[in-house]
Backbone as a chain_set.jsonl record, in Angstrom:
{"seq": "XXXXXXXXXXXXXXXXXXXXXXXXXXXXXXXXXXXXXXXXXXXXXXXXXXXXXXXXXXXXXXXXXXXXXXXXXXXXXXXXXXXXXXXXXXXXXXXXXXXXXXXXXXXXXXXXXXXXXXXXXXXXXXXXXXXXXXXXXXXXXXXXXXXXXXXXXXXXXXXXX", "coords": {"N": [[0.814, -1.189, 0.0], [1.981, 1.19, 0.813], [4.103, 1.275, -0.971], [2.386, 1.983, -3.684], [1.074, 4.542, -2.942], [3.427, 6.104, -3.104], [4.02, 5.636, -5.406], [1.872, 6.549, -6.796], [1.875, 9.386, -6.253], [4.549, 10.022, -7.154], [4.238, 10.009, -9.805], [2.152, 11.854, -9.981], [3.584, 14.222, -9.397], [5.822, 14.009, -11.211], [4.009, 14.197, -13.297], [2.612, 16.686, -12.911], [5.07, 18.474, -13.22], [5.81, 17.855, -16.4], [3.427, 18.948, -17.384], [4.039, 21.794, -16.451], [6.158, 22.676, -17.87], [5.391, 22.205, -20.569], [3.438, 24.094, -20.553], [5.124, 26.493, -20.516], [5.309, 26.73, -23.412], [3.507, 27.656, -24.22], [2.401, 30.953, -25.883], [1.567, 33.037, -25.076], [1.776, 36.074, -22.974], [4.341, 36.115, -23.165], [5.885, 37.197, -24.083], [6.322, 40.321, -23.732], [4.925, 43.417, -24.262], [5.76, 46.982, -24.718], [4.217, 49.792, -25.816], [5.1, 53.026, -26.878], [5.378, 56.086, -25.523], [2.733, 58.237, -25.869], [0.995, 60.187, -24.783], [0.69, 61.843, -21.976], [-1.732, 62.825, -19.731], [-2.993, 66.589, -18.447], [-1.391, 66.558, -15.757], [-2.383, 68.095, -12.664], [-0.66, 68.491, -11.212], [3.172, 68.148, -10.28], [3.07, 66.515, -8.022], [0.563, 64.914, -8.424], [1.161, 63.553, -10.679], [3.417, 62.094, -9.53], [2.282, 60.497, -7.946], [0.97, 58.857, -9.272], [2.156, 57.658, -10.746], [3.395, 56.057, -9.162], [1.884, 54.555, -8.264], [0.008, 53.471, -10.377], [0.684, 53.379, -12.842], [2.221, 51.496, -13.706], [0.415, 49.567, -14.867], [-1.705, 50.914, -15.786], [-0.3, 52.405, -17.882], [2.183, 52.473, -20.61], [4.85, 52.393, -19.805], [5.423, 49.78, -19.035], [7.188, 47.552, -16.119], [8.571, 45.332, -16.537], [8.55, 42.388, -14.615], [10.727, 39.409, -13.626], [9.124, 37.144, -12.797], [7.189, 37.532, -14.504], [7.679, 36.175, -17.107], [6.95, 33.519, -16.842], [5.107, 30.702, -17.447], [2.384, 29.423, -15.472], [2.262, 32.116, -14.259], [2.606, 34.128, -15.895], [0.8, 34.838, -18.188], [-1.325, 35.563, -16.434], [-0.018, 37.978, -15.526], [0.194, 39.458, -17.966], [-2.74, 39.567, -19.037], [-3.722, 41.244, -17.074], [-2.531, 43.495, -17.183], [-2.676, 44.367, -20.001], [-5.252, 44.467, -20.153], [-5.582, 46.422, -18.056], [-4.744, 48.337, -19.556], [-6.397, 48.789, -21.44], [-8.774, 50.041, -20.265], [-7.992, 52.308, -19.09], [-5.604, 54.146, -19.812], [-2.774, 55.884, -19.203], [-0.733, 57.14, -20.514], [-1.509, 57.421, -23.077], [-2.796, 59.202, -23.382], [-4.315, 60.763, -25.559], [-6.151, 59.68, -26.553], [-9.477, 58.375, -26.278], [-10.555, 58.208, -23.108], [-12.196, 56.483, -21.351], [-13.117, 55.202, -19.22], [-11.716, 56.688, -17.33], [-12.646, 58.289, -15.362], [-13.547, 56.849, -13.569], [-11.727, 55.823, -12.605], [-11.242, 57.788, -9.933], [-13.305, 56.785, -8.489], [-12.577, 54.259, -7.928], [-9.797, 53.952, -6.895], [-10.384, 55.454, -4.705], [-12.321, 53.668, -3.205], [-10.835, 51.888, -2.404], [-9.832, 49.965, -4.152], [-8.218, 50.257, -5.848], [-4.53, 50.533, -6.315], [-4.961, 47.235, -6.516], [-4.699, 44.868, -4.013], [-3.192, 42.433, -4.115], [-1.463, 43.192, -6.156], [0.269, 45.19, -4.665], [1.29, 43.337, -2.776], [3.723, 42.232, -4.263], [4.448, 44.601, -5.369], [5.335, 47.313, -2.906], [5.675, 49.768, -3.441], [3.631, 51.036, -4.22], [1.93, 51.068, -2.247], [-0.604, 53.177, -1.18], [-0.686, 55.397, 1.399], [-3.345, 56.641, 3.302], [-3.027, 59.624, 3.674], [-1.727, 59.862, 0.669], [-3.509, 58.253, -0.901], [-5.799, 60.318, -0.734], [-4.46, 62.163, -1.835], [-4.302, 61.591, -4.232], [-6.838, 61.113, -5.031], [-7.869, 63.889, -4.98], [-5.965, 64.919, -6.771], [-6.193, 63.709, -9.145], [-9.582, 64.301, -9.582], [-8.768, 66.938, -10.108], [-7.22, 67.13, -12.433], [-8.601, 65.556, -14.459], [-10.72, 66.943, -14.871], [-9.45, 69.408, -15.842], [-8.614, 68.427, -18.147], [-10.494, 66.867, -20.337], [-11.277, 63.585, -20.092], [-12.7, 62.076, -21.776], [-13.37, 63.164, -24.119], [-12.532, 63.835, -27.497], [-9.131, 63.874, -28.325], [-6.942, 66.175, -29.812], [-4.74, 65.364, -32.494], [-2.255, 65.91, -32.966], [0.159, 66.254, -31.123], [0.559, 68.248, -29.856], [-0.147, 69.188, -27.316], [0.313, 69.167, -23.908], [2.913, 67.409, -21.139]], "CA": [[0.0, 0.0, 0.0], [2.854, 2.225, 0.95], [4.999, 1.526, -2.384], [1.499, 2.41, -4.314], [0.737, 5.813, -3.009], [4.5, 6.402, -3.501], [3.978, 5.838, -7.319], [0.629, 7.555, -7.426], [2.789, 10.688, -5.625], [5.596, 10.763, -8.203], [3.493, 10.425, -11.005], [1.402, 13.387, -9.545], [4.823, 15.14, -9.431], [6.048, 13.939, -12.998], [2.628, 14.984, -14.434], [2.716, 18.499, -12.688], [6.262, 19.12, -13.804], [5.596, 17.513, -17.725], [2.353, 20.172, -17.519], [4.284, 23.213, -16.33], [7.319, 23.012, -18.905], [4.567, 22.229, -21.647], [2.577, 25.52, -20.157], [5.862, 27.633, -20.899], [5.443, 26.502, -24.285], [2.177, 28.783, -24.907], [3.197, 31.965, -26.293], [0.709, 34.437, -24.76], [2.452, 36.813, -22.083], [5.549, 36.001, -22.709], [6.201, 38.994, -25.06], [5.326, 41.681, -23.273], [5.612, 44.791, -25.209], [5.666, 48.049, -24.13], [3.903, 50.502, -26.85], [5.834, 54.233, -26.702], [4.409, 57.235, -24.525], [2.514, 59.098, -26.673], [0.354, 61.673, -24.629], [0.283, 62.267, -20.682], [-2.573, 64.038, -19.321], [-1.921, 67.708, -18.234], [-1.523, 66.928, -14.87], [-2.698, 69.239, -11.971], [0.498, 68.974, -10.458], [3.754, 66.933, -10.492], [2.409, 65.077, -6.9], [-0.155, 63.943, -8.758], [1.826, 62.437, -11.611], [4.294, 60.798, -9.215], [1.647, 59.245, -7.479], [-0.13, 57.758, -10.026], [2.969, 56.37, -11.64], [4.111, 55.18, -8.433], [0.475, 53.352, -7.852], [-0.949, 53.376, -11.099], [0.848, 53.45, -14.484], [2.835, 49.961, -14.234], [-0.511, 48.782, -15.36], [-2.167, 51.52, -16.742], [0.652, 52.714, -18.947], [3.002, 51.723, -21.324], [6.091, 52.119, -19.199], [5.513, 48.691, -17.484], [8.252, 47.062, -15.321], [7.716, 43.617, -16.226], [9.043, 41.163, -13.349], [10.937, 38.234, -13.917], [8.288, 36.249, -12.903], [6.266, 37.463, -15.795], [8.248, 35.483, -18.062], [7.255, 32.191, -16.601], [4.095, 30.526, -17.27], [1.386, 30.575, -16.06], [1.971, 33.698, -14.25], [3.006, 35.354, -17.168], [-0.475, 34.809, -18.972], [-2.099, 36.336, -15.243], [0.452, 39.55, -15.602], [0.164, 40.119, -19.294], [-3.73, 39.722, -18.947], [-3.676, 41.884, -16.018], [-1.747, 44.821, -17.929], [-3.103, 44.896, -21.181], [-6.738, 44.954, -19.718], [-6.134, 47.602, -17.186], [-4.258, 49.603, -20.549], [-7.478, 48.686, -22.569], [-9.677, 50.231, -19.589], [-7.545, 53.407, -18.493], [-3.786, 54.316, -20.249], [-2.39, 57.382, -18.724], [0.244, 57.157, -21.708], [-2.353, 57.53, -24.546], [-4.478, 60.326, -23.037], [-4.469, 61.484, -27.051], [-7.448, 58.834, -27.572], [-10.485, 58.619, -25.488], [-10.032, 57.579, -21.413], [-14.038, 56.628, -21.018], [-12.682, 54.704, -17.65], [-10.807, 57.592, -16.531], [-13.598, 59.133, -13.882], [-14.118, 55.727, -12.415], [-10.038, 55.979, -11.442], [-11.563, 57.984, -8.603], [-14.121, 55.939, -7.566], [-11.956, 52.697, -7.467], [-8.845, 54.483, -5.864], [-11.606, 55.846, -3.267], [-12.912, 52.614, -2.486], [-9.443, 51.03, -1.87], [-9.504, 48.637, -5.159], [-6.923, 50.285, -6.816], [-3.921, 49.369, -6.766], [-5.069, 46.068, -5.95], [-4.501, 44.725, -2.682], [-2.707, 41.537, -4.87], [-0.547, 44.143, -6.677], [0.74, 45.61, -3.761], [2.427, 42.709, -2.133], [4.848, 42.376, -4.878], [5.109, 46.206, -5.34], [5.159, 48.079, -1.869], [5.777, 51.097, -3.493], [2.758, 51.012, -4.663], [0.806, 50.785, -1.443], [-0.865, 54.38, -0.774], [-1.321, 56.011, 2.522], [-4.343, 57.468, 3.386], [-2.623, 60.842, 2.822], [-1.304, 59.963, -0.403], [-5.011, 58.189, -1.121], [-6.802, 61.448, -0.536], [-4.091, 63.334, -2.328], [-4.262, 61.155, -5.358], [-7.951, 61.282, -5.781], [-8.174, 65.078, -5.562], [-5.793, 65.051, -7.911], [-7.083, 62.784, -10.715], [-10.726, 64.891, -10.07], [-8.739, 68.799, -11.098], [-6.702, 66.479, -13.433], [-9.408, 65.076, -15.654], [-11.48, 68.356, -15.038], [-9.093, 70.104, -16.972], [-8.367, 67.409, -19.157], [-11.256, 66.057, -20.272], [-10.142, 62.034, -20.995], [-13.708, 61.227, -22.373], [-13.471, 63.204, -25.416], [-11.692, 62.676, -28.234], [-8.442, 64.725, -28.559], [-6.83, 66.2, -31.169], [-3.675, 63.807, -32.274], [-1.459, 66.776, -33.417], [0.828, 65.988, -30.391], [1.437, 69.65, -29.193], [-0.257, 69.239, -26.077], [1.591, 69.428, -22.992], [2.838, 66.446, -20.685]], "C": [[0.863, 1.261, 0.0], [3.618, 2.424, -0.605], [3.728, 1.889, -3.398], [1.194, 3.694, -4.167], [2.17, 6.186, -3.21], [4.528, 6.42, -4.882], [3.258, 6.727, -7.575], [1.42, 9.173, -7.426], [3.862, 11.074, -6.916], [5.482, 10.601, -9.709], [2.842, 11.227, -11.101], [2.916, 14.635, -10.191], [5.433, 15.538, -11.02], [5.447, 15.209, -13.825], [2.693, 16.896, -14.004], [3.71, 19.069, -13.397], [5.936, 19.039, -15.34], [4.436, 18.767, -18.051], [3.163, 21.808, -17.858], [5.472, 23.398, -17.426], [6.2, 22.885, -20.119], [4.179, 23.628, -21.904], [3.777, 26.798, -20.937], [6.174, 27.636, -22.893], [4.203, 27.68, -25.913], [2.841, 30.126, -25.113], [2.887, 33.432, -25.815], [1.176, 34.988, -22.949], [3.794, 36.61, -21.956], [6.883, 36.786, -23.852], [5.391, 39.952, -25.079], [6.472, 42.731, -24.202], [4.754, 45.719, -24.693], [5.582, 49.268, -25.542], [4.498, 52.292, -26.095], [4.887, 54.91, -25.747], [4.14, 57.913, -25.516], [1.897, 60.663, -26.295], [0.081, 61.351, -22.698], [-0.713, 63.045, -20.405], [-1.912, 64.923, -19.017], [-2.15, 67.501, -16.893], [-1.768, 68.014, -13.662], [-1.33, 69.514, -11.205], [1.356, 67.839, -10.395], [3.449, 65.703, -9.096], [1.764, 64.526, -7.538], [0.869, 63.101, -9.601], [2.983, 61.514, -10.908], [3.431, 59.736, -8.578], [0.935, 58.567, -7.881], [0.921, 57.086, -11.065], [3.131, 55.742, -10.859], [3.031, 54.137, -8.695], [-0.094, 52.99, -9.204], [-0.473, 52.623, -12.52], [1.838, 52.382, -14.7], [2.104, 49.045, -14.934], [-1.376, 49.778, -16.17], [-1.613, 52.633, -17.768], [1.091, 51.761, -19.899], [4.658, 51.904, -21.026], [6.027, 51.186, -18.384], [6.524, 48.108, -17.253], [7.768, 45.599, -15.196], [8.958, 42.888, -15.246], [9.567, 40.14, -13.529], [10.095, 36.945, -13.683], [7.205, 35.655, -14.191], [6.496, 37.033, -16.856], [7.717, 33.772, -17.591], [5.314, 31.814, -16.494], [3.493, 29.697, -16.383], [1.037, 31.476, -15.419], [1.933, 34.28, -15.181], [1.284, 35.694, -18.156], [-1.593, 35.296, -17.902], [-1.859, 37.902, -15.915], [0.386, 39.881, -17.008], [-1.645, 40.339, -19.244], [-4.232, 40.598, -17.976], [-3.534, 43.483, -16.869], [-2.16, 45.011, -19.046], [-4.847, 45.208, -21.308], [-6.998, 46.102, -18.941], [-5.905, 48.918, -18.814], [-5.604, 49.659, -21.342], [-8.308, 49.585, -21.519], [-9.094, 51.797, -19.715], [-5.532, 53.424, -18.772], [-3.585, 55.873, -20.056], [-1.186, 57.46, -19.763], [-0.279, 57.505, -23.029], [-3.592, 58.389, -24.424], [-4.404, 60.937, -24.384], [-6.023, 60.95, -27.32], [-8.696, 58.701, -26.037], [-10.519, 57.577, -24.081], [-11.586, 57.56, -21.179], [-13.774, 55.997, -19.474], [-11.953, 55.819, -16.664], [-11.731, 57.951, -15.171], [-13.82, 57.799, -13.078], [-12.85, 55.896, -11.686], [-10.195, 56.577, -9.874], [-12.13, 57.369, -8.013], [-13.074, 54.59, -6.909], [-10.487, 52.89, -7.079], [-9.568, 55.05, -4.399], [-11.769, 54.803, -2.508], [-12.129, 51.626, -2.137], [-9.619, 49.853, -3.043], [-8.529, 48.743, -6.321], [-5.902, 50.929, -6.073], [-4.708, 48.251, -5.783], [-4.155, 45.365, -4.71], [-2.947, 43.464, -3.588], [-1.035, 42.025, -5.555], [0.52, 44.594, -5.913], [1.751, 44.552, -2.745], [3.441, 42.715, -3.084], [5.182, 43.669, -5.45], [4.625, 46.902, -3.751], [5.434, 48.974, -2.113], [4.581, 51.896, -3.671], [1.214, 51.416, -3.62], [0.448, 52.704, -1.223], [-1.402, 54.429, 0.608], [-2.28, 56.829, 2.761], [-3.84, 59.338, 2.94], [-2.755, 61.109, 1.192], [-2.809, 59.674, -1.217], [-5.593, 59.145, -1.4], [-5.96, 62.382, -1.608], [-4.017, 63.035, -4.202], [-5.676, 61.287, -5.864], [-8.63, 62.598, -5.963], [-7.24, 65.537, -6.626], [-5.701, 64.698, -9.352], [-8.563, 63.775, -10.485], [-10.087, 66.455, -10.734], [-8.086, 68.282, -12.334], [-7.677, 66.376, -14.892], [-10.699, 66.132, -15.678], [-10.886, 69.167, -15.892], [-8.979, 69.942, -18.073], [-8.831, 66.162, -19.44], [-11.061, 64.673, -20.841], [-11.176, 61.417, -21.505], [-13.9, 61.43, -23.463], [-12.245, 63.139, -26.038], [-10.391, 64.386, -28.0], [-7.747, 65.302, -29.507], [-5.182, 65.235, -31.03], [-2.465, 64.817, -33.203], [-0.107, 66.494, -32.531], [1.854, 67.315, -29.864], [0.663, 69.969, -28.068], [1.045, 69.222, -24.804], [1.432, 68.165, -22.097], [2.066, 66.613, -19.071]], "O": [[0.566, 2.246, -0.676], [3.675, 3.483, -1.231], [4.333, 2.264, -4.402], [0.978, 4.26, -5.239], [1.978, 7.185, -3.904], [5.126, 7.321, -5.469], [3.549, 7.651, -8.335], [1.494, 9.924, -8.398], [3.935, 12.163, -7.487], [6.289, 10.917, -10.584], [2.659, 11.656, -12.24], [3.018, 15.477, -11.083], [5.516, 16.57, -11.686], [5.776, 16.228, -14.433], [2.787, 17.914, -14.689], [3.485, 20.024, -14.141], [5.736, 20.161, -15.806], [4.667, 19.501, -19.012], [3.068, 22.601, -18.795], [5.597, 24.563, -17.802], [6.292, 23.925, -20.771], [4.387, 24.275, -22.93], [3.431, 27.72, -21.675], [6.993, 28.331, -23.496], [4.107, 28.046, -27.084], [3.861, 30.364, -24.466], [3.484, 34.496, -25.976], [0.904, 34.335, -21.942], [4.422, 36.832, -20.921], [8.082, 36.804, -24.133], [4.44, 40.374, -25.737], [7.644, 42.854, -24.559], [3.584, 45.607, -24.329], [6.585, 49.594, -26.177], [4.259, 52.599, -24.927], [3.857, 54.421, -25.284], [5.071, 58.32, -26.211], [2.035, 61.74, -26.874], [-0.808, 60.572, -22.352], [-0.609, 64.168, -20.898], [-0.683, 64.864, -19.037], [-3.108, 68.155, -16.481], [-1.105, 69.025, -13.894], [-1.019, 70.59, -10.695], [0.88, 66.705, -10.419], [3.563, 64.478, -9.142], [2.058, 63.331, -7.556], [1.331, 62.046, -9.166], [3.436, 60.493, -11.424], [3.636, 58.523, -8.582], [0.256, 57.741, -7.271], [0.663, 56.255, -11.936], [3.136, 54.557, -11.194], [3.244, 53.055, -9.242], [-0.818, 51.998, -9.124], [-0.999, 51.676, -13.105], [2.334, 52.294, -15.824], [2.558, 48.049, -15.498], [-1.756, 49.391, -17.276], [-2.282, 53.505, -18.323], [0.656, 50.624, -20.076], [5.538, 51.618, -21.838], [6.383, 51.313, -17.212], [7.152, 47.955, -18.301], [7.076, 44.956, -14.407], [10.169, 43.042, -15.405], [8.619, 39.378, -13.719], [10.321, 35.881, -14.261], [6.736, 34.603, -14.624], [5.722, 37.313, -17.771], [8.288, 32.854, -18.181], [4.487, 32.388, -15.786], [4.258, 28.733, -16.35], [-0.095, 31.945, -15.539], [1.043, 35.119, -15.314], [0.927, 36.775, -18.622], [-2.733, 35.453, -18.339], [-2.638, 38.685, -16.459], [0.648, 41.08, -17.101], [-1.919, 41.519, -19.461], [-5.452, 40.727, -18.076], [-4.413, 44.33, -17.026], [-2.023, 46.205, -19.31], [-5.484, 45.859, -22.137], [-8.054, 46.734, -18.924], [-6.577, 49.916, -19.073], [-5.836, 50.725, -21.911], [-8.87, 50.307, -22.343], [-9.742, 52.542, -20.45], [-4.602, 52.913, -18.147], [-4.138, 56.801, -20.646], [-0.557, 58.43, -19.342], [0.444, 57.838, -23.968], [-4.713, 58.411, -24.932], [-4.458, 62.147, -24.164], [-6.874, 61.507, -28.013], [-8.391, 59.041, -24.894], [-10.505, 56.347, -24.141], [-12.164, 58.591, -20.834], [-14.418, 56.53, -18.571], [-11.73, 55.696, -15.46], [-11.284, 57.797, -14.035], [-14.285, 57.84, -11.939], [-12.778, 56.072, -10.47], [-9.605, 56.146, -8.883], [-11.746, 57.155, -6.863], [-12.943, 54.174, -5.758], [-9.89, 51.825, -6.925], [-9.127, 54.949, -3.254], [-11.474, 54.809, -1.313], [-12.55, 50.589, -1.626], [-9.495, 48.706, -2.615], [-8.155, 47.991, -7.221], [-6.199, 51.797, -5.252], [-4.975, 48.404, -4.591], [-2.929, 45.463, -4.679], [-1.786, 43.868, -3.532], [0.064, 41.475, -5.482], [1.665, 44.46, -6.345], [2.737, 44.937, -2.116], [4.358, 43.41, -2.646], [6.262, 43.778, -6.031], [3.411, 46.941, -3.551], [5.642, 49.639, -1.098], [4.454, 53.087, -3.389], [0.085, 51.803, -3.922], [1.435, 53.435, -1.128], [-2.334, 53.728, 1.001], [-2.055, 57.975, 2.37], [-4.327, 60.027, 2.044], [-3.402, 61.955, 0.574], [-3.29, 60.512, -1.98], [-6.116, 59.067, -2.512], [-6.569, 63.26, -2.221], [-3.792, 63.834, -5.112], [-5.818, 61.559, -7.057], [-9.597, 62.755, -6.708], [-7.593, 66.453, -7.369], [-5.261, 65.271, -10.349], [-8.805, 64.184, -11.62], [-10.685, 67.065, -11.621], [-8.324, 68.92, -13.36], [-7.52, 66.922, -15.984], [-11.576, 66.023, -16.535], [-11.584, 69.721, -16.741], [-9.114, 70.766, -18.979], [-8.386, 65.036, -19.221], [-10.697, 64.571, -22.013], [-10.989, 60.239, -21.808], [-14.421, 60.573, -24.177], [-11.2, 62.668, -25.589], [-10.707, 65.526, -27.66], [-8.058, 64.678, -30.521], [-4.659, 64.69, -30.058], [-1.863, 64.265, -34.123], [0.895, 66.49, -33.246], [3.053, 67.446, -29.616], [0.753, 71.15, -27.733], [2.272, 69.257, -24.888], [0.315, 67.654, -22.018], [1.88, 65.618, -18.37]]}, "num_chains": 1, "name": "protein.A"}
C-alpha cells in the first residue's frame, strides 16, 4: 500500500512538472511589449503624476516594469492579462485617444480597489497612505477636469505632458 501511493505521488509530481514546462510553451504573455508614450494628461500637479505612476501606471501605462516572474508561465499569462486589460480600460500614456474609464479611477482608488490589494504585495511602493489616497484622488478629479479624458483629442501631439 505504501509503495502504491509512492507511485501515485511521483506520477502526480512527474505529471505536474511535464504540464508546467509544456505551459511555458504557450506563447501568450511572454512577449510583453511596451507601446511608446505618446500623450500624458496635463496633470494638476507633479504630486499627482508621481503618485499615479508610483500606484498606477505599471498597469495603466506603457512604461511597465515587467518582473521576472512574468516570463514564466502561467503567471506570465495572469500579468500580461492583467496589464493589457487595465491599458485597454484606463492608459495614462495615450491620453491622445479617449479615457471613457478615466472618472471611475476615482471611484476605485476611493474605495481602496486600486492598486489592488494583490498588486501591492509584490510592489510596496505602490501601497498608498491614506494621505497619499486622498491626495491622489483630488488630484485625478482637477486632473481630468481640466483634461477632459472622455473626449476625443486632437492627435497633433502639441499638447503638454
Amino acid at each position: 500500500m505504501h509503495r502504491e501511493r509512492a507511485k501515485l505521488i511521483k506520477r502526480g509530481v512527474l505529471g505536474a512538472g511535464a504540464l508546467f514546462v509544456l505551459a511555458q510553451l504557450v506563447p501568450y504573455g511572454h512577449t510583453q511589449k511596451n507601446a511608446p508614450v505618446v500623450q500624458e494628461p496635463k496633470w494638476d500637479s507633479p504630486a499627482t503624476r508621481d503618485l499615479a505612476h508610483r500606484a498606477c501606471m505599471n498597469c495603466h501605462g506603457n512604461q511597465t516594469i515587467w518582473p521576472w516572474y512574468s516570463n514564466i508561465a502561467p503567471v506570465s499569462w495572469l500579468v500580461a492579462s492583467d496589464v493589457y486589460g487595465a491599458r485597454a480600460k484606463l492608459n495614462f500614456t495615450e491620453f491622445n485617444k479617449p479615457q471613457k474609464k478615466a472618472r471611475d479611477a476615482v471611484d476605485e482608488v476611493q474605495g481602496g480597489d486600486m492598486p489592488p490589494w494583490f498588486y501591492v504585495i509584490m510592489h510596496p511602493e505602490a501601497k498608498l497612505s491614506d494621505t497619499d489616497r486622498s491626495a491622489l484622488i483630488e488630484g485625478f478629479k482637477r486632473t481630468f477636469e481640466s483634461d477632459k479624458p472622455n473626449a476625443e483629442h486632437d492627435h497633433d501631439g502639441d499638447r503638454d505632458k
